[in-house]
CSV table of C-alpha atoms in Angstrom, one decimal:
chain,number,residue,atom,x,y,z
A,231,MET,CA,-0.5,-0.1,0.9
A,232,SER,CA,1.4,3.7,-0.7
A,233,SER,CA,3.1,5.0,1.9
A,234,LYS,CA,0.8,8.5,0.8
A,235,ILE,CA,-2.5,6.5,1.3
A,236,SER,CA,-3.9,8.4,5.0
A,237,ARG,CA,-5.4,5.6,7.2
A,238,ARG,CA,-8.7,7.5,7.2
A,239,LYS,CA,-8.3,7.0,3.3
A,240,PHE,CA,-8.1,3.6,3.2
A,241,LEU,CA,-10.4,3.0,5.9
A,242,GLU,CA,-13.2,5.0,3.8
A,243,THR,CA,-11.7,3.3,0.8
A,244,GLY,CA,-13.1,-0.1,2.5
A,245,ALA,CA,-15.7,1.1,3.9
A,246,ILE,CA,-17.4,1.8,1.1
A,247,ALA,CA,-16.3,-1.2,-1.2
A,248,ALA,CA,-18.1,-3.1,1.9
A,249,ALA,CA,-21.3,-0.9,1.7
A,250,GLY,CA,-22.9,-3.3,-1.4
A,251,LEU,CA,-24.0,-5.9,1.9
A,252,THR,CA,-23.4,-3.9,5.1
A,253,VAL,CA,-24.7,-1.2,6.6
A,254,VAL,CA,-21.1,0.6,7.6
A,255,PRO,CA,-21.8,2.8,10.7
A,256,SER,CA,-20.5,6.9,10.0
A,257,SER,CA,-18.2,6.5,13.0
A,258,VAL,CA,-16.3,4.6,10.5
A,259,LEU,CA,-16.5,6.5,7.4
A,260,GLY,CA,-16.2,10.1,9.6
A,261,LYS,CA,-18.4,13.3,9.4
A,262,SER,CA,-16.0,14.8,6.4
A,263,MET,CA,-18.2,12.2,4.5
A,264,GLY,CA,-21.2,14.3,4.7
A,265,TYR,CA,-22.3,11.1,7.1
A,266,LYS,CA,-24.3,12.0,10.9
A,267,ALA,CA,-22.9,9.7,13.6
A,268,PRO,CA,-26.2,7.3,13.9
A,269,SER,CA,-26.2,8.6,17.9
A,270,ASP,CA,-27.6,12.2,16.5
A,271,LYS,CA,-30.9,12.1,16.3
A,272,LEU,CA,-32.8,12.9,12.9
A,273,ASN,CA,-35.2,16.3,13.4
A,274,ILE,CA,-38.3,14.9,12.0
A,275,VAL,CA,-41.2,15.9,10.8
A,276,GLY,CA,-44.9,13.7,10.7
A,277,VAL,CA,-48.0,15.0,7.6
A,278,GLY,CA,-51.2,12.8,8.2
A,279,ILE,CA,-50.5,11.5,10.9
A,280,GLY,CA,-53.9,9.8,12.6
A,281,GLY,CA,-53.7,6.5,11.4
A,282,MET,CA,-51.1,4.8,10.2
A,283,GLY,CA,-48.3,7.9,10.2
A,284,ASN,CA,-48.8,7.5,14.0
A,285,ALA,CA,-47.9,4.1,13.1
A,286,ASN,CA,-44.4,5.4,12.2
A,287,LEU,CA,-43.6,7.5,14.4
A,288,LYS,CA,-43.9,5.1,17.3
A,289,GLN,CA,-40.8,3.0,15.6
A,290,LEU,CA,-38.9,6.8,16.0
A,291,THR,CA,-39.9,7.4,18.4
A,292,SER,CA,-35.5,7.1,18.8
A,293,GLU,CA,-34.9,10.3,17.1
A,294,ASN,CA,-36.7,14.5,17.6
A,295,ILE,CA,-40.0,14.8,16.7
A,296,ILE,CA,-40.3,18.1,16.7
A,297,GLY,CA,-43.1,18.4,13.7
A,298,LEU,CA,-46.7,17.6,13.7
A,299,CYS,CA,-49.5,18.2,10.7
A,300,ASP,CA,-52.7,17.0,9.5
A,301,VAL,CA,-55.8,18.6,8.2
A,302,ASP,CA,-58.5,16.8,11.4
A,303,TRP,CA,-57.1,17.5,14.9
A,304,LYS,CA,-59.3,15.4,17.2
A,305,TYR,CA,-58.8,12.4,15.2
A,306,SER,CA,-55.2,12.8,15.5
A,307,LYS,CA,-55.0,14.4,19.3
A,308,HIS,CA,-53.8,11.6,20.7
A,309,VAL,CA,-50.5,11.8,18.1
A,310,PHE,CA,-50.2,15.1,19.2
A,311,ASP,CA,-50.3,14.5,23.3
A,312,GLU,CA,-48.0,11.8,22.6
A,313,HIS,CA,-45.6,13.8,21.9
A,314,PRO,CA,-46.2,17.3,23.2
A,315,ASN,CA,-42.9,19.3,22.9
A,316,ALA,CA,-43.9,18.8,18.5
A,317,LYS,CA,-45.5,22.1,17.1
A,318,LYS,CA,-48.4,21.5,15.0
A,319,TYR,CA,-50.3,22.6,12.3
A,320,TYR,CA,-53.1,22.0,9.8
A,321,ASP,CA,-51.3,23.1,6.3
A,322,TYR,CA,-47.9,21.0,5.4
A,323,ARG,CA,-47.1,24.1,4.1
A,324,LYS,CA,-47.0,26.3,6.9
A,325,MET,CA,-44.4,23.5,9.0
A,326,TYR,CA,-42.1,23.6,6.0
A,327,ASP,CA,-42.0,28.1,6.1
A,328,GLU,CA,-41.4,27.9,9.7
A,329,LEU,CA,-39.5,24.7,11.0
A,330,GLY,CA,-38.1,23.9,6.7
A,331,LYS,CA,-34.0,24.8,8.3
A,332,SER,CA,-34.7,22.3,10.9
A,333,ILE,CA,-36.4,19.1,8.9
A,334,ASP,CA,-34.0,16.7,9.2
A,335,GLY,CA,-36.3,14.2,7.7
A,336,VAL,CA,-40.0,14.0,6.8
A,337,VAL,CA,-43.1,10.8,6.9
A,338,VAL,CA,-45.7,11.9,4.8
A,339,ALA,CA,-49.0,9.6,5.5
A,340,THR,CA,-51.8,11.3,4.0
A,341,ALA,CA,-54.7,11.0,1.9
A,342,ASP,CA,-52.9,9.3,-1.5
A,343,HIS,CA,-53.9,11.9,-3.4
A,344,THR,CA,-51.4,14.4,-1.6
A,345,HIS,CA,-48.4,11.9,-1.0
A,346,ALA,CA,-46.7,13.4,-3.9
A,347,LEU,CA,-47.1,16.8,-3.4
A,348,ILE,CA,-46.2,16.8,0.1
A,349,ALA,CA,-43.1,15.1,-0.7
A,350,ALA,CA,-41.9,16.7,-3.4
A,351,ASP,CA,-41.4,19.7,-1.5
A,352,ALA,CA,-39.9,18.5,1.4
A,353,MET,CA,-37.5,16.6,-1.6
A,354,THR,CA,-36.5,20.2,-3.2
A,355,MET,CA,-35.9,21.4,0.3
A,356,GLY,CA,-33.0,18.6,0.4
A,357,LYS,CA,-35.2,16.2,2.5
A,358,HIS,CA,-35.3,13.0,3.6
A,359,VAL,CA,-38.8,11.6,2.4
A,360,TYR,CA,-40.8,8.1,4.2
A,361,VAL,CA,-44.3,8.1,2.5
A,362,GLN,CA,-47.0,6.4,3.2
A,363,LYS,CA,-48.1,3.0,0.0
A,364,PRO,CA,-49.5,3.3,-2.2
A,365,LEU,CA,-46.6,5.9,-3.4
A,366,THR,CA,-48.5,8.0,-5.0
A,367,HIS,CA,-52.1,8.8,-7.1
A,368,SER,CA,-50.6,9.0,-10.8
A,369,VAL,CA,-48.3,7.1,-12.8
A,370,TYR,CA,-46.2,11.1,-13.8
A,371,GLU,CA,-46.8,11.4,-10.0
A,372,SER,CA,-44.7,8.5,-9.3
A,373,ARG,CA,-42.0,9.0,-12.0
A,374,LEU,CA,-41.6,13.0,-11.1
A,375,LEU,CA,-41.2,11.1,-7.2
A,376,THR,CA,-38.3,8.9,-8.6
A,377,LYS,CA,-36.3,11.6,-11.0
A,378,LEU,CA,-37.0,14.5,-7.7
A,379,ALA,CA,-35.1,11.2,-5.4
A,380,GLU,CA,-32.1,11.1,-7.4
A,381,LYS,CA,-32.1,14.4,-8.4
A,382,TYR,CA,-31.7,16.5,-4.8
A,383,LYS,CA,-30.0,12.7,-3.6
A,384,VAL,CA,-31.9,12.1,-0.7
A,385,ALA,CA,-32.6,9.3,1.6
A,386,THR,CA,-36.2,7.5,0.7
A,387,SER,CA,-39.2,4.7,1.7
A,388,MET,CA,-42.0,3.9,1.1
A,389,GLY,CA,-43.8,2.6,3.1
A,390,ASN,CA,-44.5,-1.4,2.5
A,391,GLN,CA,-43.0,-2.9,5.4
A,392,GLY,CA,-43.1,-6.4,4.0
A,393,SER,CA,-39.6,-5.3,1.4
A,394,SER,CA,-37.2,-5.2,4.4
A,395,GLY,CA,-38.8,-8.8,5.4
A,396,ALA,CA,-36.9,-11.5,5.4
A,397,GLY,CA,-40.8,-13.7,3.5
A,398,VAL,CA,-39.5,-11.6,0.3
A,399,ARG,CA,-35.3,-11.7,0.9
A,400,GLN,CA,-37.2,-16.3,1.0
A,401,VAL,CA,-38.9,-15.5,-2.1
A,402,ILE,CA,-36.5,-13.5,-3.9
A,403,ASP,CA,-33.0,-15.9,-3.2
A,404,TRP,CA,-35.0,-19.2,-4.3
A,405,ILE,CA,-36.5,-17.3,-7.3
A,406,ARG,CA,-32.7,-16.4,-8.2
A,407,ASP,CA,-31.1,-19.6,-7.4
A,408,GLY,CA,-33.6,-21.0,-10.0
A,409,GLN,CA,-35.2,-23.3,-7.7
A,410,ILE,CA,-38.5,-22.9,-9.5
A,411,GLY,CA,-37.8,-22.4,-12.9
A,412,GLU,CA,-38.6,-19.7,-15.3
A,413,VAL,CA,-41.8,-17.7,-14.0
A,414,THR,CA,-44.4,-16.9,-16.4
A,415,ARG,CA,-47.5,-16.8,-14.8
A,416,VAL,CA,-48.7,-15.3,-11.2
A,417,ASP,CA,-51.0,-14.7,-9.4
A,418,THR,CA,-52.3,-12.1,-6.8
A,419,PHE,CA,-54.6,-11.6,-4.2
A,420,THR,CA,-56.3,-9.7,-1.8
A,421,ASP,CA,-59.1,-10.0,0.9
A,422,ARG,CA,-59.9,-6.3,1.3
A,423,PRO,CA,-61.3,-3.6,0.5
A,424,ILE,CA,-63.1,-4.1,4.0
A,425,TRP,CA,-63.5,-0.5,3.1
A,426,PRO,CA,-67.0,1.3,1.7
A,427,GLN,CA,-66.7,0.8,-1.8
A,428,GLY,CA,-68.5,1.0,-4.6
A,429,LEU,CA,-70.9,3.5,-3.8
A,430,MET,CA,-72.7,6.1,-5.8
A,431,THR,CA,-71.4,9.9,-4.3
A,432,PRO,CA,-73.6,11.1,-1.4
A,433,LYS,CA,-76.0,13.8,-1.8
A,434,LYS,CA,-76.3,14.2,1.9
A,435,VAL,CA,-74.1,17.2,2.8
A,436,ASP,CA,-72.5,17.1,7.0
A,437,LYS,CA,-71.2,19.9,8.7
A,438,VAL,CA,-67.7,20.2,8.5
A,439,PRO,CA,-66.2,19.8,11.9
A,440,SER,CA,-64.4,22.4,13.5
A,441,THR,CA,-61.4,20.8,13.7
A,442,LEU,CA,-61.6,19.7,10.4
A,443,ASN,CA,-60.0,22.1,7.5
A,444,TRP,CA,-61.7,20.1,4.9
A,445,ASP,CA,-60.3,22.3,2.2
A,446,LEU,CA,-56.9,21.1,2.9
A,447,PHE,CA,-58.3,18.0,3.2
A,448,ILE,CA,-59.6,17.9,-0.7
A,449,GLY,CA,-55.9,19.7,-2.0
A,450,PRO,CA,-55.8,19.6,-5.3
A,451,ALA,CA,-58.9,17.5,-6.2
A,452,ASN,CA,-62.1,18.5,-7.2
A,453,LYS,CA,-64.2,20.0,-4.6
A,454,ARG,CA,-66.8,18.6,-2.6
A,455,PRO,CA,-69.5,19.0,0.3
A,456,PHE,CA,-68.6,17.0,3.2
A,457,ASN,CA,-69.9,13.8,4.2
A,458,GLU,CA,-68.8,11.3,6.8
A,459,ILE,CA,-68.8,8.7,4.9
A,460,TYR,CA,-64.9,10.6,3.5
A,461,HIS,CA,-63.2,10.8,5.8
A,462,PRO,CA,-62.0,9.6,8.5
A,463,TRP,CA,-60.1,6.0,6.6
A,464,ASN,CA,-63.0,5.7,4.3
A,465,TRP,CA,-61.4,8.3,1.5
A,466,ARG,CA,-59.5,4.4,0.3
A,467,GLY,CA,-62.7,3.9,-2.1
A,468,TRP,CA,-63.3,7.5,-3.5
A,469,TRP,CA,-61.3,7.9,-6.4
A,470,ASP,CA,-60.7,11.3,-6.6
A,471,PHE,CA,-59.0,10.8,-2.6
A,472,GLY,CA,-57.3,6.8,-2.8
A,473,THR,CA,-56.4,4.5,-5.1
A,474,GLY,CA,-59.7,1.6,-3.7
A,475,ALA,CA,-58.0,-2.1,-2.7
A,476,LEU,CA,-54.9,-2.4,-5.3
A,477,GLY,CA,-53.5,1.0,-4.6
A,478,ASP,CA,-53.6,-0.7,-0.9
A,479,MET,CA,-52.6,-3.6,-1.1
A,480,ALA,CA,-50.6,-4.5,-3.9
A,481,CYS,CA,-48.2,-2.3,-2.9
A,482,HIS,CA,-47.5,-5.3,0.1
A,483,ILE,CA,-48.2,-8.1,-2.0
A,484,LEU,CA,-46.6,-7.8,-6.0
A,485,HIS,CA,-43.5,-5.9,-4.7
A,486,PRO,CA,-42.0,-9.6,-4.2
A,487,VAL,CA,-43.6,-10.3,-7.6
A,488,PHE,CA,-41.4,-7.1,-8.8
A,489,LYS,CA,-38.5,-7.3,-7.1
A,490,GLY,CA,-37.7,-11.7,-7.5
A,491,LEU,CA,-39.1,-12.0,-11.6
A,492,ASN,CA,-37.2,-7.7,-12.3
A,493,LEU,CA,-40.1,-6.6,-13.3
A,494,GLY,CA,-40.2,-3.4,-15.4
A,495,TYR,CA,-43.6,-1.6,-16.6
A,496,PRO,CA,-46.4,-4.1,-18.6
A,497,THR,CA,-46.4,-3.9,-22.2
A,498,LYS,CA,-50.1,-5.1,-22.2
A,499,VAL,CA,-53.4,-4.4,-18.8
A,500,GLN,CA,-56.7,-5.2,-18.6
A,501,GLY,CA,-59.5,-4.7,-15.9
A,502,SER,CA,-62.5,-6.2,-14.7
A,503,SER,CA,-64.9,-5.3,-12.4
A,504,THR,CA,-68.2,-5.1,-10.7
A,505,MET,CA,-70.3,-2.6,-10.9
A,506,LEU,CA,-67.7,0.9,-12.5
A,507,LEU,CA,-68.9,3.9,-10.8
A,508,THR,CA,-68.4,7.6,-12.0
A,509,ASP,CA,-67.0,8.4,-7.7
A,510,CYS,CA,-66.3,5.0,-5.7
A,511,ALA,CA,-63.7,2.2,-6.7
A,512,PRO,CA,-65.7,-1.1,-7.6
A,513,ASN,CA,-66.2,-3.8,-5.1
A,514,ALA,CA,-64.6,-6.3,-6.6
A,515,GLN,CA,-61.6,-6.5,-9.6
A,516,MET,CA,-59.7,-8.2,-11.5
A,517,VAL,CA,-56.4,-6.7,-13.6
A,518,LYS,CA,-54.1,-9.2,-15.7
A,519,TYR,CA,-50.7,-7.9,-16.6
A,520,VAL,CA,-48.6,-8.8,-19.4
A,521,PHE,CA,-44.6,-7.6,-18.6
A,522,PRO,CA,-42.0,-9.1,-21.3
A,523,GLN,CA,-39.5,-11.1,-21.5
A,524,ARG,CA,-36.2,-9.8,-19.4
A,525,ASP,CA,-32.8,-10.3,-19.5
A,526,ASN,CA,-31.4,-13.5,-17.3
A,527,LEU,CA,-30.2,-14.5,-14.4
A,528,PRO,CA,-27.1,-16.0,-14.5
A,529,LYS,CA,-29.3,-19.4,-12.6
A,530,VAL,CA,-32.6,-18.5,-15.1
A,531,GLY,CA,-34.3,-17.1,-17.8
A,532,MET,CA,-36.7,-14.0,-17.1
A,533,PRO,CA,-39.5,-15.1,-19.8
A,534,GLU,CA,-42.7,-13.1,-20.8
A,535,VAL,CA,-45.2,-13.1,-17.6
A,536,GLU,CA,-48.7,-12.6,-17.0
A,537,VAL,CA,-49.1,-10.9,-13.7
A,538,THR,CA,-53.0,-11.8,-12.4
A,539,TRP,CA,-54.5,-10.0,-9.4
A,540,TYR,CA,-57.7,-10.2,-8.3
A,541,ASP,CA,-59.4,-8.7,-5.1
A,542,GLY,CA,-63.2,-8.1,-3.2
A,543,GLY,CA,-63.0,-11.5,-2.3
A,544,LEU,CA,-62.2,-13.0,-5.3
A,545,THR,CA,-59.7,-15.6,-5.6
A,546,PRO,CA,-57.4,-17.4,-8.2
A,547,MET,CA,-58.0,-21.2,-8.5
A,548,ARG,CA,-55.9,-23.4,-6.8
A,549,PRO,CA,-52.8,-24.5,-8.0
A,550,GLU,CA,-52.1,-28.2,-8.5
A,551,GLY,CA,-50.9,-30.0,-5.2
A,552,VAL,CA,-51.9,-27.7,-2.5
A,553,PRO,CA,-53.1,-30.0,-0.2
A,554,ALA,CA,-57.5,-29.5,0.6
A,555,GLY,CA,-58.0,-27.0,3.2
A,556,LYS,CA,-55.3,-25.1,3.1
A,557,ASN,CA,-56.0,-21.8,3.1
A,558,LEU,CA,-54.0,-19.5,0.9
A,559,ASN,CA,-54.3,-16.3,2.7
A,560,ASN,CA,-51.8,-15.0,4.5
A,561,SER,CA,-52.4,-11.9,6.4
A,562,GLY,CA,-54.8,-10.5,3.7
A,563,GLY,CA,-53.8,-11.7,0.7
A,564,GLY,CA,-50.6,-14.4,-1.1
A,565,ALA,CA,-48.9,-14.9,-4.5
A,566,ILE,CA,-48.8,-17.9,-6.2
A,567,PHE,CA,-45.9,-18.5,-8.6
A,568,TYR,CA,-45.7,-20.5,-10.6
A,569,GLY,CA,-42.3,-22.0,-12.0
A,570,THR,CA,-41.3,-24.8,-14.5
A,571,LYS,CA,-39.9,-26.6,-11.7
A,572,ASP,CA,-41.8,-26.2,-8.7
A,573,THR,CA,-44.8,-23.2,-7.4
A,574,LEU,CA,-43.7,-21.1,-5.0
A,575,ILE,CA,-46.8,-19.7,-2.7
A,576,CYS,CA,-46.3,-16.9,0.2
A,577,GLY,CA,-48.4,-14.3,1.6
A,578,CYS,CA,-49.1,-10.9,1.8
A,579,TYR,CA,-45.7,-8.7,3.1
A,580,GLY,CA,-44.3,-11.8,1.2
A,581,LYS,CA,-44.5,-13.9,4.6
A,582,ASP,CA,-44.4,-17.0,5.0
A,583,PRO,CA,-42.9,-18.2,1.5
A,584,TRP,CA,-43.4,-22.0,0.3
A,585,LEU,CA,-43.1,-25.1,-2.2
A,586,VAL,CA,-46.0,-27.1,-2.9
A,587,SER,CA,-43.6,-29.6,-4.2
A,588,GLY,CA,-42.1,-30.0,-0.2
A,589,ARG,CA,-38.4,-28.6,-0.6
A,590,ASN,CA,-37.2,-25.8,2.0
A,591,PRO,CA,-33.6,-25.3,-0.5
A,592,ASN,CA,-31.1,-22.9,1.3
A,593,SER,CA,-30.8,-21.4,-1.7
A,594,PRO,CA,-28.0,-18.4,-1.4
A,595,LYS,CA,-28.7,-15.1,0.7
A,596,THR,CA,-28.2,-12.3,-1.9
A,597,GLN,CA,-30.4,-10.1,-0.6
A,598,ARG,CA,-29.3,-7.5,2.4
A,599,GLU,CA,-30.6,-8.2,6.0
A,600,VAL,CA,-32.8,-5.4,7.7
A,601,THR,CA,-32.3,-6.3,11.1
A,602,LEU,CA,-33.9,-2.6,12.4
A,603,SER,CA,-37.4,-1.7,11.7
A,604,HIS,CA,-38.4,-0.8,8.3
A,605,GLU,CA,-39.1,3.4,9.9
A,606,MET,CA,-35.6,3.0,11.4
A,607,ASP,CA,-33.9,1.4,8.2
A,608,TRP,CA,-35.4,4.5,6.5
A,609,VAL,CA,-33.3,7.5,9.3
A,610,ARG,CA,-30.2,4.7,9.2
A,611,ALA,CA,-29.9,5.9,5.8
A,612,CYS,CA,-31.0,9.3,6.3
A,613,LYS,CA,-27.5,9.4,8.5
A,614,GLU,CA,-25.3,8.3,5.6
A,615,SER,CA,-23.8,10.2,2.6
A,616,PRO,CA,-25.1,10.3,-0.6
A,617,ALA,CA,-22.9,8.5,-1.9
A,618,ASN,CA,-22.2,5.9,-0.2
A,619,ARG,CA,-25.3,4.9,1.2
A,620,VAL,CA,-26.7,1.2,1.8
A,621,GLU,CA,-30.4,2.0,0.2
A,622,THR,CA,-33.9,1.4,2.6
A,623,ALA,CA,-35.4,-1.8,1.3
A,624,SER,CA,-38.0,0.2,-0.5
A,625,PRO,CA,-36.6,3.6,-2.2
A,626,PHE,CA,-37.7,5.7,-5.1
A,627,SER,CA,-35.6,4.4,-7.2
A,628,GLU,CA,-37.4,1.1,-6.9
A,629,ALA,CA,-40.5,2.4,-5.0
A,630,GLY,CA,-41.1,4.3,-8.1
A,631,PRO,CA,-41.3,2.0,-11.1
A,632,PHE,CA,-43.1,-0.7,-8.9
A,633,ASN,CA,-46.0,2.2,-7.6
A,634,GLU,CA,-46.1,3.1,-11.8
A,635,MET,CA,-47.6,-0.3,-12.0
A,636,VAL,CA,-50.1,-0.9,-9.1
A,637,VAL,CA,-51.6,2.7,-10.0
A,638,MET,CA,-51.5,2.1,-13.7
A,639,GLY,CA,-53.4,-1.9,-12.7
A,640,VAL,CA,-56.1,1.7,-11.6
A,641,LEU,CA,-56.5,2.8,-14.5
A,642,ALA,CA,-57.0,-0.5,-17.1
A,643,VAL,CA,-60.2,-1.3,-14.2
A,644,ARG,CA,-61.1,2.4,-15.1
A,645,LEU,CA,-60.7,2.6,-18.7
A,646,GLN,CA,-62.6,-1.4,-18.9
A,647,SER,CA,-65.2,-0.3,-21.5
A,648,LEU,CA,-62.9,-0.1,-24.1
A,649,ASN,CA,-63.2,-4.1,-24.5
A,650,GLN,CA,-59.9,-4.0,-25.7
A,651,GLU,CA,-56.7,-5.5,-24.1
A,652,LEU,CA,-54.9,-1.2,-23.7
A,653,HIS,CA,-51.1,-1.5,-24.6
A,654,TRP,CA,-48.8,-0.1,-22.7
A,655,ASP,CA,-45.4,3.2,-23.3
A,656,GLY,CA,-44.2,2.8,-19.7
A,657,GLN,CA,-41.3,4.9,-20.8
A,658,ASN,CA,-43.6,8.1,-22.5
A,659,MET,CA,-46.5,6.9,-20.1
A,660,LYS,CA,-49.1,6.3,-22.5
A,661,PHE,CA,-51.8,4.2,-23.9
A,662,THR,CA,-50.9,3.5,-27.7
A,663,ASN,CA,-53.7,1.9,-29.3
A,664,ILE,CA,-56.5,3.3,-27.4
A,665,PRO,CA,-58.8,4.6,-30.5
A,666,ALA,CA,-58.7,8.5,-30.9
A,667,ASP,CA,-62.6,8.7,-31.4
A,668,ALA,CA,-63.2,6.1,-28.6
A,669,THR,CA,-65.3,8.1,-25.5
A,670,ILE,CA,-65.4,6.9,-22.4
A,671,LYS,CA,-68.7,7.3,-20.1
A,672,THR,CA,-69.4,5.9,-16.4
A,673,ILE,CA,-72.3,5.4,-14.6
A,674,VAL,CA,-73.7,8.4,-11.9
A,675,GLU,CA,-76.2,6.2,-10.1
A,676,ASP,CA,-77.9,2.8,-10.4
A,677,GLY,CA,-81.5,3.2,-10.2
A,678,PHE,CA,-81.9,0.2,-9.1
A,679,LYS,CA,-86.0,-0.1,-7.5
A,680,ILE,CA,-88.4,-2.9,-7.4
A,681,THR,CA,-90.7,-2.5,-9.6
A,682,ASP,CA,-93.8,-5.1,-9.9
A,683,GLY,CA,-92.1,-7.5,-7.6
A,684,HIS,CA,-89.0,-6.8,-10.1
A,685,PRO,CA,-85.6,-5.8,-10.2
A,686,THR,CA,-84.5,-2.7,-12.3
A,687,PHE,CA,-82.4,0.2,-13.1
A,688,ASP,CA,-82.7,3.3,-14.1
A,689,LYS,CA,-78.7,4.5,-14.7
A,690,SER,CA,-78.3,7.8,-15.0
A,691,TRP,CA,-74.8,7.8,-17.3
A,692,THR,CA,-71.7,10.9,-17.6
A,693,ASP,CA,-71.6,12.8,-20.5
A,694,PRO,CA,-69.1,10.3,-23.3
A,695,VAL,CA,-65.5,12.6,-23.5
A,696,ASN,CA,-62.6,12.1,-25.6
A,697,ALA,CA,-61.5,8.7,-24.0
A,698,ILE,CA,-57.8,9.4,-24.4
A,699,GLU,CA,-58.2,12.9,-22.9
A,700,TYR,CA,-59.7,10.5,-20.4
A,701,ALA,CA,-57.1,8.1,-19.5
A,702,ASN,CA,-54.5,11.2,-20.1
A,703,GLU,CA,-56.0,13.0,-17.2
A,704,MET,CA,-55.7,9.9,-14.7
A,705,ILE,CA,-52.7,9.6,-15.7
A,706,LYS,CA,-50.8,12.7,-15.1
A,707,HIS,CA,-53.5,14.7,-12.5
A,708,THR,CA,-54.9,18.8,-13.2
A,709,TYR,CA,-54.1,19.3,-10.1
A,710,LYS,CA,-57.8,22.1,-9.0
A,711,ASN,CA,-57.2,24.8,-6.2
A,712,GLY,CA,-54.4,27.0,-7.2
A,713,TRP,CA,-52.0,23.8,-5.9
A,714,LYS,CA,-49.1,22.4,-8.3
A,715,LEU,CA,-46.6,19.9,-7.9
A,716,PRO,CA,-42.5,21.4,-8.8
A,717,ASP,CA,-41.6,19.9,-12.7
A,718,MET,CA,-40.5,17.5,-13.9
A,719,PRO,CA,-36.2,17.3,-13.3
């Protein structure tokens, strides 16, 4: 070793080389490299804290929680009470203005339609972000967060906590070791929704609680009168605010599929569902994606693969060889990988993978073991320098493209009345085979009643609109009420 290479430089170089599979303490790498010592606490703020945001904050109590923001102070009161030293806000923009210089990281757990706004504004300020799943409400928003994370070199994580779990790692290891052979079909399902869906727009107007800022909840969506069916929690089933059971659970259930099979953008998609209404997600739906052949791995090929999603109580047919009576629903859903050598089954979050053959191969470990909670692994990444950071289990570089797949499936359901397989250009974020003159109309009310002992429907529909314009609006939303995203890098 050259005498001109300092001991510090040698340690830095060795540590960087090891960083591929090991979390290197900043005490080894030194503050001169821009690292924050593990003993230094992050200053974290939470936006949307009454539900999952609170669950995330409970994992972050070792850090400094300096600000909390929620549009509903009654729903969030218990969280405010648990953090008496944190400043309270209704509007995250005011919190950013007042605390911005002190903030290290932001946890976002609002309704789906405001994830991108809050996270994008944080990243442009150079703040690390942890965003609940689904990462965003639209394809364009996912692409934007991916690009912003790359530009600002911040630590990021989507809140699909199963990505940090042993089950996902096992699925990937078995696939990469060639244990199940080539996979050309995957069936996935969830038992969700467990919130109301398939509802017509309520006509009743409820009084807005004094503790709720309804305009801030609506944010960039179309204004609508308040009704108690929307908030709290039930917003998931309403298209303007949520993404239904697919957006909610696919980020857990499809993650080992996306990562294990090295999926990128799908090329084809079809959606089907129970009655599709203008305003609310259907009771049950089914989506089939087709992904093109990918580069082969050393031990296994990656041919074209069909991935099918079921929700609302629908489940795929049982694979041959599965014991009678065995429930494949594990923690809310599951995934079935059909390989040329074996069939692999795992639960939601990639839990408890097993092979139908009964084998339990001891395959080489290919994935970094996460020994911390999903949230604290993000904190660990925040404290490392961008040049040498060991990424989280679900960084936006992966979670962004993955979430594009998820919310593009939502589009397939909402475009099902075109009665065709849709071809998707992922790079350019557009469908390529919708006829120029095709139109879309959706059911506003079903008009169901019993007439002379017979069930009848007198459906009312929206006016037909151009299908390409309709699709493009769902791919990239036109933000309302003065809200605006940063430009795409």
